[in-house]
Amino acid sequence: MRSLPWWKEAVIYQIYPRSFYDSNGDGEGDLPGITSKLDYVQQLGVDAIWLSPFYTSPNKDGGYDVADPRNVDPRFGNLDDVKALIHRAHELHLKVLADIVPNHFSDQHEWFQAALLAAPGSAERARFHFYNAHADGTPPNNWISLFGGPSWTQVADGQFYLHLFDSSQPDLNWDNADVKEDFEKTLRFWLDLGVDGFRIDVAHGLVKEDILENHHDPQGLSNALRLDYPMEPEKRNELLLTVPYFDRQGVHEIYRDWRKIFDSYGDREIMAVAEAWVHPPINATKYVRADELHQVFNFDLLTAPFEAAHLFEVINRSLELNATVDALPTWALSNHDSPRVASRIGDEASRALSLFVLALPGSNYIFAGQELGLPDGELHDSDRQDPSFVRSGGLVKGRDGARIPLPWSGDSTPFGFTAGTPWLPISQSWQSHTVEKQFKDSASLLNLFRAALALRRQYLLASQEITWIESPIHGSKDGSILAFTRGAFTVVMNVSDQSKEFNIAGEILLASSGDFQVSVGKKLLPARSCIWISN
Ligand code: GLC
Ligand code: CA
């Protein structure tokens, strides 16, 4: 069987703790809730879970505003609950990844509170980026926060501090020895508690350059960084090639030091995956050089249109680029920061694409609810909590739609998620999406995922190579079919909105569309569908 490290081709299930399962009726998911549902996770057939932050936090940015990185927020439970969760996960042979947030702390962290009380130039302030205002009172530079508005906020004595995100998330100064030391302590703290690795938040952002210089086009840069913002590719390219606060050389030194810590845990095969939005794409591979991290997210499929040429390009590029550093790609169609794939490209296309990418070499990240085909929830503006909604004055709707709690059972909202009122409303239209219903329905997406994960584990992982047989540059170049072989299987996807003939020699093992007649010979592949065939 496979001799690869566990994470090499792992399927990792992302849990947003607040939205998974509420064990105590307060309307918010929590750690005991997750533990109680780990059997469900295990039955999906995934290898690991990644938990979005559950640390002490005022929750201004969904917990990515950490006030104590070595403790648990009471809304989620306590440290014993984490231990119990890890223990149960390991009993079920599931690995556990924690989310570490090294770019910033919450303004409620004791360091920042001390910095506010301390004088300009003090050791307390040196852990963050505090600078004096210009003579005319304006901030040290003109950078714009990723959530909108200036990335500087002024404190009582007139100094400004830098925050790439919300004003409640002061950026840490990674040139400061205390910062480096504290994060190494945090890594060891969770590793000693039993976690198997980390997802590293904003991994590309830790080092800033030219912090006292204005950017020539701050608004343009801010727009270019918003992937949903329409912009000429040349213009975006020009702006993204040098972002003074992203993907600077210095970040790699940090991860080389972290890697030594991970490796010091020997047989436990600790792994880390970087959230690094970098440009051009080749830069992402630097994060997975042999002495750095193990994986880096590939975000191409979060925004890719359902088109053969585009999908082929981004998939093939990722395979080729990762091969240059002897790494395998990662694939993700949804996460807590982006629209859910079923809403973005439609129900059928998202089923097809899910099946397609599950067959590709590399790791798959599945955002909880994706296996249920959840769309983005419908929300009134008054329900929205994302700081990007608030800071942009409502211009950006924000990420709450993808963070609606999961529907578990029953026929009426909130579908077993909570005995109370869910923190975001769950639409009654999710009635057919519940775990309970989908488990019973052999044609459900949930059961398709389970079948795909089981076949993947059993047959696909034997080989890390694929051979394209249909693409814009392979086979008939018809432009509507993407197909490859991997080991014993052939995987075929029809991206067009018409059914297409395809010569099928082997047995059809899985089909994303129920309309497909399972038989042998030249068959019609339904519009927007994917099949796995045995060779
Ligand atoms: C990452 C997280 C996102 C958060 C941001 C700031 O991008 O995924 O949810 O808002 O970092 O911490
Ligand atoms: Ca709760």
Coordinates of C-alpha atoms and ligand atoms in Angstrom, one line a residue:
M1 CA 0.0 0.0 0.0
R2 CA 1.1 3.6 0.3
S3 CA 4.4 4.5 1.9
L4 CA 3.9 8.2 1.6
P5 CA 3.7 10.5 4.6
W6 CA 0.0 10.7 5.8
W7 CA -0.4 14.2 4.5
K8 CA 1.0 13.7 1.0
E9 CA -2.4 12.9 -0.6
A10 CA -4.6 13.5 2.4
V11 CA -8.2 14.6 2.1
I12 CA -8.7 17.3 4.8
Y13 CA -12.0 18.4 6.0
Q14 CA -12.2 22.0 7.1
I15 CA -14.5 22.7 10.1
Y16 CA -15.5 26.2 11.0
P17 CA -16.2 25.5 14.7
R18 CA -18.9 28.2 15.1
S19 CA -21.0 26.6 12.4
F20 CA -20.5 22.8 12.8
Y21 CA -22.6 21.6 15.7
D22 CA -23.9 23.3 18.9
S23 CA -23.8 21.0 21.9
N24 CA -25.3 23.4 24.5
G25 CA -28.1 25.3 22.9
D26 CA -26.5 28.7 22.8
G27 CA -26.8 28.9 19.0
E28 CA -23.1 28.6 18.3
G29 CA -21.1 25.5 17.4
D30 CA -18.5 24.4 19.9
L31 CA -15.7 21.9 20.5
P32 CA -17.8 19.2 22.3
G33 CA -20.2 19.6 19.4
I34 CA -17.4 18.7 16.9
T35 CA -16.3 15.8 19.0
S36 CA -19.8 14.4 19.1
K37 CA -19.9 14.5 15.3
L38 CA -16.5 13.0 14.5
D39 CA -18.1 9.7 13.7
Y40 CA -19.8 11.4 10.8
V41 CA -16.5 12.9 9.7
Q42 CA -14.8 9.6 9.9
Q43 CA -17.6 7.9 7.8
L44 CA -17.0 10.5 5.1
G45 CA -13.6 8.8 4.6
V46 CA -11.4 11.9 5.1
D47 CA -7.9 11.7 6.6
A48 CA -7.8 14.8 8.7
I49 CA -9.7 17.8 10.0
W50 CA -8.6 21.4 10.0
L51 CA -10.2 23.4 12.7
S52 CA -10.6 27.2 12.0
P53 CA -9.6 29.2 15.2
F54 CA -11.2 28.4 18.5
Y55 CA -8.8 30.5 20.6
T56 CA -9.8 33.3 23.1
S57 CA -11.1 36.0 20.9
P58 CA -13.5 39.0 20.8
N59 CA -14.6 37.4 17.5
K60 CA -14.4 40.6 15.4
D61 CA -13.1 38.5 12.5
G62 CA -14.6 35.1 13.1
G63 CA -11.8 34.1 15.6
Y64 CA -9.0 35.2 13.3
D65 CA -8.5 37.9 15.9
V66 CA -6.7 36.0 18.6
A67 CA -6.5 37.4 22.1
D68 CA -4.7 34.4 23.6
P69 CA -3.3 31.9 21.2
R70 CA -2.8 29.2 23.9
N71 CA -6.2 29.1 25.3
V72 CA -9.8 28.4 24.2
D73 CA -12.6 30.9 23.8
P74 CA -15.4 30.1 26.3
R75 CA -17.9 30.1 23.4
F76 CA -16.2 27.0 22.1
G77 CA -15.3 25.3 25.4
N78 CA -11.9 24.9 27.2
L79 CA -8.6 23.1 26.9
D80 CA -10.0 19.8 28.2
D81 CA -12.5 19.9 25.3
V82 CA -9.6 20.3 22.8
K83 CA -7.9 17.3 24.4
A84 CA -11.0 15.2 24.2
L85 CA -11.5 16.2 20.6
I86 CA -8.0 15.2 19.7
H87 CA -8.3 12.0 21.6
R88 CA -11.5 11.0 19.9
A89 CA -10.2 12.0 16.5
H90 CA -7.1 9.9 16.9
E91 CA -9.2 6.9 18.0
L92 CA -11.0 7.3 14.7
H93 CA -7.7 7.6 12.8
L94 CA -8.3 11.2 12.0
K95 CA -5.4 13.7 12.1
V96 CA -6.1 17.2 13.5
L97 CA -4.7 20.5 12.2
A98 CA -5.0 23.7 14.2
D99 CA -5.1 27.1 12.6
I100 CA -2.3 29.4 13.6
V101 CA -2.6 33.2 13.0
P102 CA 0.9 34.7 13.1
N103 CA 0.3 37.9 11.1
H104 CA -1.7 39.7 13.8
F105 CA -3.2 39.5 17.2
S106 CA -6.4 40.9 18.5
D107 CA -6.2 44.3 20.1
Q108 CA -7.5 42.5 23.2
H109 CA -4.2 40.5 23.5
E110 CA -2.3 41.5 26.6
W111 CA 0.7 42.6 24.5
F112 CA -1.4 45.1 22.6
Q113 CA -3.1 46.3 25.7
A114 CA 0.4 46.9 27.3
A115 CA 1.5 48.6 24.1
L116 CA -1.3 51.1 24.4
L117 CA -0.3 51.9 27.9
A118 CA 3.4 52.2 27.1
A119 CA 5.2 55.1 25.5
P120 CA 6.2 55.6 21.9
G121 CA 9.5 53.9 21.3
S122 CA 9.0 51.4 24.2
A123 CA 9.7 47.6 24.0
E124 CA 5.9 47.0 24.3
R125 CA 5.2 49.0 21.1
A126 CA 8.1 47.4 19.3
R127 CA 6.2 44.1 19.0
F128 CA 3.7 45.8 16.7
H129 CA 4.2 48.4 13.9
F130 CA 3.7 51.7 15.7
Y131 CA 4.9 54.9 14.0
N132 CA 4.4 58.6 14.3
A133 CA 2.0 60.5 12.1
H134 CA 3.3 62.7 9.3
A135 CA 3.7 66.4 10.2
D136 CA 0.2 67.0 8.6
G137 CA -1.3 64.4 10.9
T138 CA -1.7 61.7 8.2
P139 CA -0.8 58.0 8.7
P140 CA 2.8 56.8 8.1
N141 CA 1.8 55.5 4.6
N142 CA -1.2 55.2 2.3
W143 CA -1.8 51.4 2.4
I144 CA -5.4 50.2 2.4
S145 CA -6.7 47.5 4.7
L146 CA -7.8 44.2 3.0
F147 CA -11.1 44.8 4.7
G148 CA -11.3 48.4 3.3
G149 CA -10.4 51.7 4.8
P150 CA -6.9 52.8 5.9
S151 CA -4.6 50.1 7.3
W152 CA -3.5 52.5 10.1
T153 CA -5.4 53.5 13.2
Q154 CA -4.3 56.3 15.6
V155 CA -4.0 55.9 19.3
A156 CA -4.4 58.5 22.0
D157 CA -0.9 59.9 22.0
G158 CA -0.9 60.4 18.2
Q159 CA 1.0 57.3 17.0
F160 CA -0.5 55.0 14.4
Y161 CA -0.4 51.2 14.3
L162 CA -0.5 49.0 11.2
H163 CA -3.3 46.5 10.6
L164 CA -3.7 44.8 7.2
F165 CA -7.1 43.6 8.3
D166 CA -9.6 45.0 10.8
S167 CA -8.5 47.8 13.2
S168 CA -8.9 45.2 15.9
Q169 CA -6.2 43.1 14.4
P170 CA -2.8 44.9 14.9
D171 CA -0.1 43.4 12.8
L172 CA 2.9 41.8 14.6
N173 CA 6.4 42.9 14.0
W174 CA 8.3 39.8 12.9
D175 CA 11.7 41.6 13.3
N176 CA 11.0 41.5 17.0
A177 CA 12.5 38.6 18.9
D178 CA 9.6 38.3 21.4
V179 CA 7.2 37.6 18.5
K180 CA 9.3 34.8 17.0
E181 CA 9.8 33.3 20.4
D182 CA 6.1 33.5 21.4
F183 CA 4.9 31.8 18.2
E184 CA 7.4 29.0 18.6
K185 CA 6.0 28.5 22.1
T186 CA 2.5 28.4 20.6
L187 CA 3.5 25.8 18.0
R188 CA 5.0 23.6 20.7
F189 CA 2.0 24.1 23.0
W190 CA -0.5 22.7 20.5
L191 CA 1.9 20.0 19.3
D192 CA 2.4 18.8 22.8
L193 CA -1.3 18.7 23.3
G194 CA -1.5 16.4 20.4
V195 CA -2.3 18.3 17.2
D196 CA -0.8 16.9 14.0
G197 CA 0.0 20.1 12.3
F198 CA -1.2 23.6 11.3
R199 CA -2.9 25.7 8.7
I200 CA -0.9 28.9 8.7
D201 CA -3.1 32.0 8.3
V202 CA -1.8 34.8 6.0
A203 CA 1.5 32.9 5.8
H204 CA 2.7 35.3 3.1
G205 CA 2.1 38.5 5.1
L206 CA 4.4 38.4 8.1
V207 CA 7.3 40.4 6.7
K208 CA 6.7 44.0 5.6
E209 CA 9.0 46.1 3.4
D210 CA 9.1 49.9 2.8
I211 CA 6.7 50.4 5.6
L212 CA 7.2 54.2 5.6
E213 CA 6.7 54.6 1.9
N214 CA 3.5 55.3 0.0
H215 CA 2.3 52.9 -2.6
H216 CA 1.9 54.4 -6.0
D217 CA -1.6 53.1 -6.5
P218 CA -3.1 51.9 -3.1
Q219 CA -6.7 51.7 -4.3
G220 CA -5.6 49.8 -7.4
L221 CA -3.7 47.4 -5.3
S222 CA -6.6 46.9 -2.9
N223 CA -8.9 46.2 -5.8
A224 CA -6.3 43.8 -7.4
L225 CA -6.2 41.8 -4.2
R226 CA -9.9 41.3 -4.2
L227 CA -10.2 38.4 -6.6
D228 CA -13.8 39.1 -7.4
Y229 CA -13.0 42.6 -8.5
P230 CA -12.9 42.8 -12.3
M231 CA -9.6 44.1 -13.6
E232 CA -7.5 43.9 -16.8
P233 CA -5.1 41.0 -16.3
E234 CA -2.1 43.1 -17.2
K235 CA -3.0 45.7 -14.7
R236 CA -3.6 43.1 -11.9
N237 CA -0.4 41.5 -12.8
E238 CA 1.6 44.7 -12.6
L239 CA 0.1 45.5 -9.2
L240 CA 0.4 42.0 -7.7
L241 CA 4.0 41.5 -8.7
T242 CA 5.3 43.6 -5.8
V243 CA 3.1 44.0 -2.8
P244 CA 5.2 45.6 -0.1
Y245 CA 3.5 43.5 2.6
F246 CA 3.1 40.1 0.9
D247 CA 5.4 37.3 -0.1
R248 CA 8.7 39.1 0.9
Q249 CA 11.8 36.9 1.1
G250 CA 11.9 37.1 4.9
V251 CA 8.9 34.9 5.4
H252 CA 10.8 31.9 4.2
E253 CA 13.4 32.2 7.0
I254 CA 10.5 32.0 9.5
Y255 CA 9.2 28.8 8.0
R256 CA 12.6 27.2 7.8
D257 CA 12.8 27.7 11.6
W258 CA 9.3 26.3 12.1
R259 CA 10.2 23.3 10.0
K260 CA 12.9 22.4 12.4
I261 CA 10.4 22.4 15.2
F262 CA 8.0 20.2 13.3
D263 CA 10.7 17.8 12.4
S264 CA 11.8 17.5 16.0
Y265 CA 8.5 15.6 16.6
G266 CA 10.0 12.8 14.4
D267 CA 7.6 9.9 13.8
R268 CA 4.5 12.0 14.4
E269 CA 4.9 13.4 10.8
I270 CA 3.8 16.9 11.8
M271 CA 2.7 18.9 8.7
A272 CA 1.8 22.5 7.9
V273 CA -0.1 24.1 5.1
A274 CA 0.4 27.8 4.1
E275 CA -2.4 30.1 3.2
A276 CA -0.3 32.2 0.8
W277 CA -2.0 34.3 -1.9
V278 CA 1.1 35.0 -4.0
H279 CA 1.8 36.1 -7.5
P280 CA 3.0 34.8 -9.9
P281 CA 1.9 31.3 -9.1
I282 CA 5.5 29.9 -9.2
N283 CA 6.2 31.8 -6.0
A284 CA 3.8 29.5 -4.1
T285 CA 6.2 26.6 -4.6
K286 CA 8.9 28.4 -2.5
Y287 CA 6.8 27.7 0.6
V288 CA 7.0 24.0 0.0
R289 CA 10.7 23.6 -0.6
A290 CA 12.2 20.7 1.2
D291 CA 13.2 22.7 4.3
E292 CA 10.0 24.8 4.5
L293 CA 6.4 23.8 4.8
H294 CA 4.6 20.7 3.5
Q295 CA 1.8 22.2 1.5
V296 CA 0.6 25.5 0.2
F297 CA -3.0 26.2 -0.7
N298 CA -3.8 26.6 -4.4
F299 CA -6.7 29.0 -4.7
D300 CA -7.1 28.9 -8.4
L301 CA -10.2 26.7 -8.3
L302 CA -12.0 29.0 -5.8
T303 CA -12.5 31.5 -8.6
A304 CA -12.1 29.4 -11.8
P305 CA -15.0 29.5 -14.2
F306 CA -16.4 26.1 -15.2
E307 CA -14.6 26.1 -18.6
A308 CA -12.3 23.4 -20.0
A309 CA -9.5 25.7 -21.1
H310 CA -9.4 27.6 -17.8
L311 CA -9.6 24.5 -15.7
F312 CA -7.0 22.6 -17.7
E313 CA -4.6 25.5 -17.5
V314 CA -4.8 26.0 -13.7
I315 CA -4.8 22.3 -12.9
N316 CA -2.0 21.4 -15.2
R317 CA 0.1 24.4 -14.1
S318 CA -0.3 23.5 -10.5
L319 CA 0.8 19.9 -11.1
E320 CA 3.8 21.1 -13.1
L321 CA 4.9 23.9 -10.7
N322 CA 4.7 21.6 -7.7
A323 CA 6.7 19.0 -9.5
T324 CA 9.6 21.4 -9.7
V325 CA 10.0 21.3 -5.9
D326 CA 9.0 17.6 -5.7
A327 CA 5.7 18.5 -4.0
L328 CA 2.1 17.7 -4.8
P329 CA -0.6 20.3 -5.3
T330 CA -3.6 21.0 -3.0
W331 CA -7.1 21.5 -4.3
A332 CA -9.9 23.4 -2.8
L333 CA -13.3 24.4 -4.2
S334 CA -14.6 26.3 -1.2
N335 CA -13.5 27.6 2.2
H336 CA -14.7 30.0 4.9
D337 CA -13.5 33.0 2.9
S338 CA -15.1 32.5 -0.5
P339 CA -18.6 31.8 -2.0
R340 CA -19.6 28.2 -1.8
V341 CA -18.9 26.3 -5.0
A342 CA -22.5 25.2 -5.5
S343 CA -23.5 28.9 -5.6
R344 CA -20.6 30.0 -7.7
I345 CA -20.8 27.6 -10.6
G346 CA -24.1 25.8 -10.0
D347 CA -25.2 22.5 -8.5
E348 CA -24.4 20.1 -11.4
A349 CA -21.1 21.7 -12.3
S350 CA -20.0 21.7 -8.6
R351 CA -20.8 18.0 -8.3
A352 CA -18.8 17.2 -11.4
L353 CA -15.9 19.4 -10.4
S354 CA -15.8 17.9 -6.9
L355 CA -15.5 14.4 -8.4
F356 CA -12.9 15.5 -10.9
V357 CA -10.5 17.1 -8.4
L358 CA -10.9 14.2 -5.9
A359 CA -9.1 12.1 -8.5
L360 CA -6.2 14.4 -9.0
P361 CA -2.8 13.8 -7.4
G362 CA -2.3 15.9 -4.2
S363 CA -4.4 16.9 -1.3
N364 CA -8.0 17.9 -1.3
Y365 CA -9.5 20.4 1.2
I366 CA -13.2 20.0 1.7
F367 CA -15.1 22.8 3.4
A368 CA -17.7 21.3 5.8
G369 CA -21.0 21.4 4.0
Q370 CA -19.5 21.0 0.5
E371 CA -20.2 17.3 0.7
L372 CA -23.9 18.3 1.2
G373 CA -23.9 20.6 -1.8
L374 CA -24.8 23.5 0.4
P375 CA -25.2 26.8 -1.5
D376 CA -24.4 30.2 0.1
G377 CA -27.1 31.0 2.6
E378 CA -29.5 33.9 2.0
L379 CA -28.9 36.7 4.5
H380 CA -30.3 40.1 5.2
D381 CA -27.7 42.8 5.7
S382 CA -28.8 43.1 9.3
D383 CA -27.6 39.5 9.9
R384 CA -24.2 40.1 8.5
Q385 CA -21.2 40.0 10.9
D386 CA -18.1 40.0 8.6
P387 CA -15.9 43.0 9.2
S388 CA -15.4 43.4 5.5
F389 CA -19.1 44.1 5.2
V390 CA -18.9 46.7 8.0
R391 CA -15.6 48.3 6.9
S392 CA -16.6 48.7 3.3
G393 CA -19.9 50.4 4.3
G394 CA -21.8 47.4 2.9
L395 CA -20.1 47.5 -0.6
V396 CA -18.6 44.1 0.0
K397 CA -21.2 41.7 1.2
G398 CA -18.6 39.6 3.0
R399 CA -18.2 35.9 3.8
D400 CA -21.1 35.1 6.1
G401 CA -23.0 33.3 3.4
A402 CA -20.5 30.5 3.4
R403 CA -20.5 30.3 7.2
I404 CA -24.1 29.4 7.8
P405 CA -24.4 26.5 10.3
L406 CA -24.7 22.9 8.9
P407 CA -28.2 21.3 8.5
W408 CA -28.0 17.9 10.3
S409 CA -31.5 16.4 10.6
G410 CA -35.3 16.9 10.7
D411 CA -37.6 18.9 8.5
S412 CA -37.5 22.4 9.9
T413 CA -34.8 25.0 10.4
P414 CA -32.4 24.9 12.3
F415 CA -32.2 21.3 11.3
G416 CA -30.7 19.9 14.5
F417 CA -27.7 22.2 14.5
T418 CA -28.8 23.8 17.8
A419 CA -31.6 23.5 20.4
G420 CA -31.5 27.3 20.4
T421 CA -31.4 30.0 17.8
P422 CA -28.5 29.7 15.3
W423 CA -26.0 32.6 15.2
L424 CA -26.8 33.0 11.5
P425 CA -30.3 32.0 10.2
I426 CA -30.5 28.7 8.3
S427 CA -32.9 28.8 5.4
Q428 CA -35.9 26.4 5.4
S429 CA -34.9 25.6 1.8
W430 CA -32.0 23.5 3.1
Q431 CA -34.5 20.8 4.1
S432 CA -33.3 18.4 1.3
H433 CA -29.7 19.0 2.2
T434 CA -29.6 17.6 5.7
V435 CA -27.0 14.9 6.6
E436 CA -29.9 12.7 7.7
K437 CA -31.7 12.8 4.3
Q438 CA -28.6 12.5 2.3
F439 CA -27.3 9.5 4.2
K440 CA -30.5 7.6 3.2
D441 CA -30.4 8.7 -0.4
S442 CA -28.1 6.6 -2.5
A443 CA -27.9 9.3 -5.2
S444 CA -27.0 12.1 -2.8
L445 CA -23.9 14.1 -3.1
L446 CA -22.9 13.0 0.4
N447 CA -22.9 9.4 -0.7
L448 CA -21.1 10.3 -3.9
F449 CA -18.3 11.8 -1.8
R450 CA -18.1 8.8 0.4
A451 CA -17.9 6.4 -2.5
A452 CA -15.3 8.6 -4.2
L453 CA -13.2 8.9 -1.1
A454 CA -13.3 5.1 -0.6
L455 CA -12.3 4.4 -4.2
R456 CA -9.6 7.0 -4.1
R457 CA -8.0 5.5 -1.0
Q458 CA -8.2 2.0 -2.3
Y459 CA -7.0 2.5 -5.9
L460 CA -5.9 5.9 -6.9
L461 CA -3.2 6.6 -4.4
A462 CA -1.0 3.9 -5.9
S463 CA 0.2 6.4 -8.5
Q464 CA 0.9 10.1 -8.4
E465 CA 1.0 10.5 -12.1
I466 CA -1.8 11.4 -14.5
T467 CA -1.9 11.2 -18.3
W468 CA -4.2 13.6 -20.0
I469 CA -6.3 12.1 -22.8
E470 CA -8.7 14.9 -23.6
S471 CA -8.0 18.6 -23.0
P472 CA -7.7 21.7 -25.1
I473 CA -4.3 20.4 -26.3
H474 CA -4.9 16.6 -26.0
G475 CA -7.1 14.1 -27.8
S476 CA -9.9 15.5 -30.0
K477 CA -9.4 19.0 -28.5
D478 CA -13.1 19.4 -28.7
G479 CA -13.1 22.0 -25.8
S480 CA -15.9 20.5 -23.8
I481 CA -14.3 17.4 -22.3
L482 CA -11.4 17.0 -19.9
A483 CA -10.2 13.5 -19.3
F484 CA -7.2 11.8 -17.8
T485 CA -6.1 8.4 -16.7
R486 CA -4.5 7.7 -13.3
G487 CA -3.5 4.1 -12.5
A488 CA -6.5 1.9 -12.9
F489 CA -9.0 4.7 -13.6
T490 CA -10.0 7.1 -16.3
V491 CA -11.8 10.3 -15.2
V492 CA -13.9 12.2 -17.7
M493 CA -15.7 15.5 -17.2
N494 CA -18.1 17.1 -19.7
V495 CA -18.0 20.9 -18.9
S496 CA -20.3 21.9 -21.7
D497 CA -24.1 22.4 -21.2
Q498 CA -24.9 19.7 -23.8
S499 CA -24.4 16.0 -23.5
K500 CA -21.4 14.7 -25.3
E501 CA -20.4 11.3 -26.8
F502 CA -17.5 9.6 -25.2
N503 CA -16.1 6.2 -25.9
I504 CA -16.3 4.2 -22.7
A505 CA -14.5 0.9 -22.6
G506 CA -14.5 0.0 -18.9
E507 CA -17.0 -0.1 -16.1
I508 CA -18.4 3.2 -14.9
L509 CA -17.7 3.3 -11.2
L510 CA -19.0 6.7 -10.2
A511 CA -21.1 9.4 -12.0
S512 CA -21.8 12.9 -10.7
S513 CA -25.1 13.0 -12.6
G514 CA -27.8 10.5 -11.8
D515 CA -29.1 10.7 -15.4
F516 CA -26.2 8.6 -16.6
Q517 CA -27.0 5.1 -17.9
V518 CA -24.4 2.9 -16.4
S519 CA -23.2 0.6 -19.3
V520 CA -20.4 -0.1 -21.6
G521 CA -19.6 1.3 -25.1
K522 CA -19.9 4.8 -26.7
K523 CA -22.2 6.7 -24.4
L524 CA -23.6 10.1 -23.9
L525 CA -22.1 11.9 -21.1
P526 CA -24.6 14.3 -19.6
A527 CA -24.0 18.1 -19.6
R528 CA -21.9 19.3 -16.6
S529 CA -21.0 15.8 -15.4
C530 CA -18.1 13.7 -14.4
I531 CA -17.5 9.9 -14.3
W532 CA -14.8 7.6 -13.0
I533 CA -14.3 4.5 -15.2
S534 CA -12.1 1.5 -14.5
N535 CA -9.6 0.9 -17.3
Ligands
GLC1 C1 -7.2 34.7 6.5 C2 -8.5 34.0 7.0 C3 -9.6 35.0 7.0 C4 -9.2 36.1 7.9 C5 -7.9 36.7 7.5 C6 -7.3 37.6 8.6 O1 -7.3 35.0 5.2 O2 -8.7 32.8 6.2 O3 -10.8 34.4 7.4 O4 -10.2 37.1 7.9 O5 -6.9 35.7 7.3 O6 -6.9 36.9 9.7
CA2 CA -22.5 26.2 21.8

